[in-house]
Tab-separated table of C-alpha atoms and ligand atoms in Angstrom:
chain	number	residue	atom	x	y	z
A	835	MET	CA	-0.132	0.059	0.076
A	836	LYS	CA	1.385	3.354	-0.865
A	837	LYS	CA	1.461	6.084	1.715
A	838	LYS	CA	1.007	9.076	-0.680
A	839	ILE	CA	-0.425	9.105	-4.153
A	840	LYS	CA	-0.800	11.715	-7.058
A	841	VAL	CA	-4.214	11.473	-8.944
A	842	ARG	CA	-4.447	14.280	-11.696
A	843	ASP	CA	-3.340	17.456	-10.030
A	844	LYS	CA	-3.817	16.358	-6.438
A	845	GLU	CA	-1.908	14.542	-3.784
A	846	PHE	CA	-3.509	12.120	-1.542
A	847	ASP	CA	-2.373	10.630	1.510
A	848	ILE	CA	-3.176	6.873	2.748
A	849	PHE	CA	-6.561	6.949	5.131
A	850	ILE	CA	-8.117	3.859	5.560
A	851	PRO	CA	-6.166	0.637	4.652
A	852	ALA	CA	-8.103	-2.165	2.832
A	853	ALA	CA	-7.809	-4.395	6.091
A	854	ASP	CA	-9.905	-1.832	8.021
A	855	ILE	CA	-12.241	-1.210	5.268
A	856	ASP	CA	-12.934	-5.218	5.128
A	857	ARG	CA	-13.459	-5.160	8.815
A	858	LYS	CA	-15.994	-2.108	8.458
A	859	VAL	CA	-17.789	-4.036	5.837
A	860	GLY	CA	-17.914	-7.176	7.661
A	861	ARG	CA	-19.647	-5.609	10.403
A	862	ILE	CA	-22.082	-3.931	8.234
A	863	ALA	CA	-22.843	-7.448	6.855
A	864	GLU	CA	-23.218	-9.336	10.186
A	865	SER	CA	-25.789	-6.577	11.232
A	866	ILE	CA	-27.784	-6.856	8.034
A	867	ASN	CA	-27.980	-10.868	8.433
A	868	THR	CA	-29.218	-10.531	11.858
A	869	ASP	CA	-31.688	-7.629	11.719
A	870	LEU	CA	-33.197	-8.955	8.441
A	871	LYS	CA	-33.206	-12.683	9.169
A	872	GLY	CA	-36.162	-14.214	7.575
A	873	LYS	CA	-36.614	-11.389	5.137
A	874	VAL	CA	-35.764	-11.447	1.388
A	875	PRO	CA	-34.323	-7.947	0.742
A	876	LEU	CA	-33.519	-6.101	-2.655
A	877	PHE	CA	-30.256	-4.437	-2.322
A	878	LEU	CA	-30.104	-1.128	-4.463
A	879	VAL	CA	-26.440	-0.392	-5.112
A	880	VAL	CA	-25.910	3.394	-6.156
A	881	LEU	CA	-23.474	3.464	-8.988
A	882	ASN	CA	-20.648	4.516	-9.811
A	883	GLY	CA	-19.125	5.020	-6.329
A	884	ALA	CA	-20.431	1.887	-4.480
A	885	PHE	CA	-19.502	-0.735	-6.863
A	886	MET	CA	-16.697	-1.995	-4.755
A	887	PHE	CA	-18.374	-1.865	-1.443
A	888	ALA	CA	-21.431	-3.693	-2.811
A	889	ALA	CA	-19.105	-6.272	-4.138
A	890	ASP	CA	-17.432	-7.074	-0.893
A	891	LEU	CA	-20.661	-6.618	1.159
A	892	MET	CA	-22.606	-8.861	-1.073
A	893	LYS	CA	-20.263	-11.811	-0.489
A	894	LYS	CA	-20.776	-11.667	3.108
A	895	ILE	CA	-24.574	-11.363	3.059
A	896	ASP	CA	-26.251	-14.804	3.944
A	897	LEU	CA	-29.930	-13.733	3.453
A	898	GLU	CA	-31.983	-14.687	0.256
A	899	ASN	CA	-31.799	-11.329	-1.812
A	900	ASN	CA	-31.734	-9.560	-4.910
A	901	ILE	CA	-29.353	-6.936	-6.172
A	902	SER	CA	-29.951	-4.228	-8.549
A	903	PHE	CA	-27.795	-1.165	-9.812
A	904	VAL	CA	-29.416	2.129	-10.062
A	905	LYS	CA	-27.760	5.858	-10.754
A	906	LEU	CA	-28.802	9.072	-9.500
A	907	SER	CA	-26.660	12.445	-9.390
A	908	SER	CA	-23.348	13.162	-11.226
A	909	TYR	CA	-20.548	14.257	-9.274
A	910	THR	CA	-17.556	16.204	-10.506
A	911	GLY	CA	-14.609	17.580	-8.976
A	912	THR	CA	-14.318	17.869	-5.098
A	913	ARG	CA	-17.543	19.450	-4.417
A	914	SER	CA	-20.982	17.704	-3.968
A	915	SER	CA	-23.398	18.406	-6.579
A	916	GLN	CA	-26.446	20.396	-5.674
A	917	VAL	CA	-28.511	19.033	-8.840
A	918	VAL	CA	-30.147	15.640	-8.087
A	919	ASN	CA	-31.275	14.012	-11.095
A	920	GLU	CA	-33.919	11.122	-11.580
A	921	LEU	CA	-33.259	7.723	-10.714
A	922	ILE	CA	-31.953	5.475	-13.764
A	923	GLY	CA	-31.935	1.602	-13.739
A	924	LEU	CA	-34.508	0.801	-11.632
A	925	THR	CA	-36.211	-1.994	-13.197
A	926	GLU	CA	-37.651	-4.240	-10.193
A	927	VAL	CA	-40.921	-3.789	-8.722
A	928	VAL	CA	-40.027	-2.167	-5.210
A	929	LYS	CA	-43.597	-1.899	-4.144
A	930	GLY	CA	-43.826	-4.051	-0.728
A	931	ARG	CA	-40.223	-4.926	-0.841
A	932	THR	CA	-37.630	-4.480	1.874
A	933	VAL	CA	-35.042	-2.319	0.103
A	934	ILE	CA	-31.564	-1.808	1.385
A	935	ILE	CA	-29.836	1.074	-0.323
A	936	VAL	CA	-25.979	0.409	-0.816
A	937	GLU	CA	-24.189	3.732	-1.118
A	938	ASP	CA	-20.455	4.544	-0.647
A	939	ILE	CA	-20.510	7.738	1.118
A	940	ILE	CA	-23.130	10.215	2.590
A	941	ASP	CA	-22.062	13.630	2.499
A	942	THR	CA	-24.611	16.169	2.401
A	943	GLY	CA	-27.153	13.472	2.258
A	944	LEU	CA	-29.062	15.119	-0.522
A	945	THR	CA	-28.557	12.292	-3.105
A	946	MET	CA	-29.878	9.771	-0.532
A	947	GLN	CA	-32.750	11.991	0.232
A	948	ARG	CA	-33.785	11.966	-3.507
A	949	MET	CA	-33.592	8.293	-3.350
A	950	LEU	CA	-35.813	7.855	-0.380
A	951	GLU	CA	-38.426	10.358	-2.121
A	952	ILE	CA	-38.461	8.058	-4.913
A	953	LEU	CA	-38.743	4.571	-3.447
A	954	HIS	CA	-41.356	6.203	-0.811
A	955	GLU	CA	-43.461	7.230	-3.904
A	956	GLN	CA	-43.271	3.583	-5.227
A	957	GLU	CA	-44.575	2.364	-2.062
A	958	VAL	CA	-41.653	0.184	-0.446
A	959	ALA	CA	-42.519	-1.393	2.612
A	960	GLU	CA	-39.199	-0.654	4.425
A	961	VAL	CA	-36.129	0.986	3.529
A	962	ARG	CA	-32.617	0.702	5.376
A	963	ILE	CA	-29.549	2.620	4.077
A	964	ALA	CA	-26.061	1.077	4.309
A	965	ALA	CA	-23.381	3.631	3.811
A	966	LEU	CA	-19.453	2.735	3.940
A	967	ILE	CA	-18.731	6.493	4.981
A	968	PHE	CA	-20.641	9.058	6.735
A	969	LYS	CA	-19.582	12.853	7.013
A	970	PRO	CA	-21.682	14.163	9.977
A	971	GLY	CA	-20.120	17.457	9.544
A	972	ALA	CA	-21.621	17.826	6.364
A	973	PHE	CA	-24.948	16.258	6.519
A	974	ARG	CA	-27.795	18.530	5.778
A	975	ALA	CA	-30.654	15.972	5.667
A	976	ASN	CA	-32.897	14.364	8.035
A	977	TYR	CA	-33.145	10.561	8.214
A	978	LYS	CA	-31.631	7.680	9.947
A	979	ILE	CA	-28.580	5.698	8.426
A	980	ASP	CA	-28.924	2.283	9.684
A	981	TYR	CA	-25.609	1.013	8.842
A	982	ILE	CA	-22.509	3.004	8.682
A	983	GLY	CA	-18.913	1.663	8.147
A	984	MET	CA	-17.297	4.693	9.642
A	985	GLU	CA	-17.634	8.449	10.146
A	986	ILE	CA	-15.023	10.757	8.843
A	987	PRO	CA	-14.480	14.688	8.960
A	988	ASN	CA	-15.244	16.889	5.890
A	989	ASP	CA	-12.178	15.984	3.905
A	990	PHE	CA	-12.248	14.688	0.146
A	991	ILE	CA	-11.442	11.160	-0.245
A	992	LEU	CA	-10.984	8.582	-3.022
A	993	GLY	CA	-10.199	4.970	-3.370
A	994	TYR	CA	-12.408	1.938	-3.000
A	995	GLY	CA	-14.783	3.131	-5.728
A	996	LEU	CA	-14.633	6.700	-4.961
A	997	ASP	CA	-12.966	8.900	-7.722
A	998	TYR	CA	-11.376	12.067	-8.392
A	999	ASP	CA	-12.507	13.367	-11.734
A	1000	GLY	CA	-12.931	9.921	-12.923
A	1001	PHE	CA	-10.008	8.454	-11.669
A	1002	GLY	CA	-8.773	6.413	-8.550
A	1003	ARG	CA	-11.858	4.210	-8.196
A	1004	ASN	CA	-9.811	0.854	-8.222
A	1005	LEU	CA	-7.717	1.793	-5.450
A	1006	PRO	CA	-8.002	-0.962	-2.586
A	1007	ASP	CA	-7.537	1.510	-0.169
A	1008	ILE	CA	-9.046	4.825	0.802
A	1009	TYR	CA	-6.913	7.992	0.761
A	1010	LYS	CA	-7.689	11.868	1.749
A	1011	ILE	CA	-6.547	14.829	-0.148
A	1012	SER	CA	-3.440	16.397	1.344
A	1013	GLU	CA	-3.678	19.380	3.139
B	1352	5GP	P1	-24.271	13.849	-1.173
B	1352	5GP	O1	-25.457	14.073	-1.818
B	1352	5GP	O2	-24.385	13.015	0.159
B	1352	5GP	O3	-23.790	15.139	-0.608
B	1352	5GP	O4	-23.095	13.033	-2.032
B	1352	5GP	C1	-23.209	11.893	-2.073
B	1352	5GP	C2	-22.203	11.412	-3.300
B	1352	5GP	O5	-21.151	12.612	-3.473
B	1352	5GP	C3	-21.404	10.200	-3.160
B	1352	5GP	O6	-22.377	9.298	-3.623
B	1352	5GP	C4	-20.303	10.344	-3.900
B	1352	5GP	O7	-20.458	10.271	-5.122
B	1352	5GP	C5	-19.901	11.929	-3.633
B	1352	5GP	N1	-18.942	12.313	-2.612
B	1352	5GP	C6	-19.125	12.939	-1.327
B	1352	5GP	N2	-18.024	12.951	-0.827
B	1352	5GP	C7	-17.225	12.516	-1.409
B	1352	5GP	C8	-15.581	12.406	-1.292
B	1352	5GP	O8	-15.292	12.972	-0.252
B	1352	5GP	N3	-15.055	11.861	-2.339
B	1352	5GP	C9	-15.527	11.348	-3.389
B	1352	5GP	N4	-14.708	10.880	-4.363
B	1352	5GP	N5	-17.094	11.379	-3.523
B	1352	5GP	C10	-17.675	12.050	-2.718
């Protein structure tokens, strides 16, 4: 694992090594397996950022389940987009289902808020949120996040699915922008 990396014009320092991420993912999976025992949830993975988290998480889920991949807002540069678009890719019937939204990171929380609105319009039975990373200092919404891998300060991070300007998503560790 490299301590420092450069992606495009920015430098990043190691922040959360892969082994730590794996432990957090394992803990989330254990909680979901316990809490939803006997249910058949539909996991909605929010692309692009959550692909790696979802792949690791789903290997540890022992419930009967379905997985679907959806997409919402676009995100460019180091600031969260204020414009939240429609949900693309939701082909499953969600009415009456227990849905678990799998998200890489919740920052302002507005993306997730839009997801929740859309799912409630479609009359889901129950929605739960699993986010690998949460930035409480940036959060501007008002709902409960059921499963959180870790809370971090308001720094821009990349790796493990998260990008900077489209790069760095494949990194197995999470890096933080250098001050
Ligand atoms: P929110 O709507 O909660 O403000 O933002 C959610 C989305 O913003 C995430 O799905 C992610 O794509 C992006 N995002 C928020 N913070 C970061 C960050 O620190 N690094 C990266 N790469 N993306 C982030």
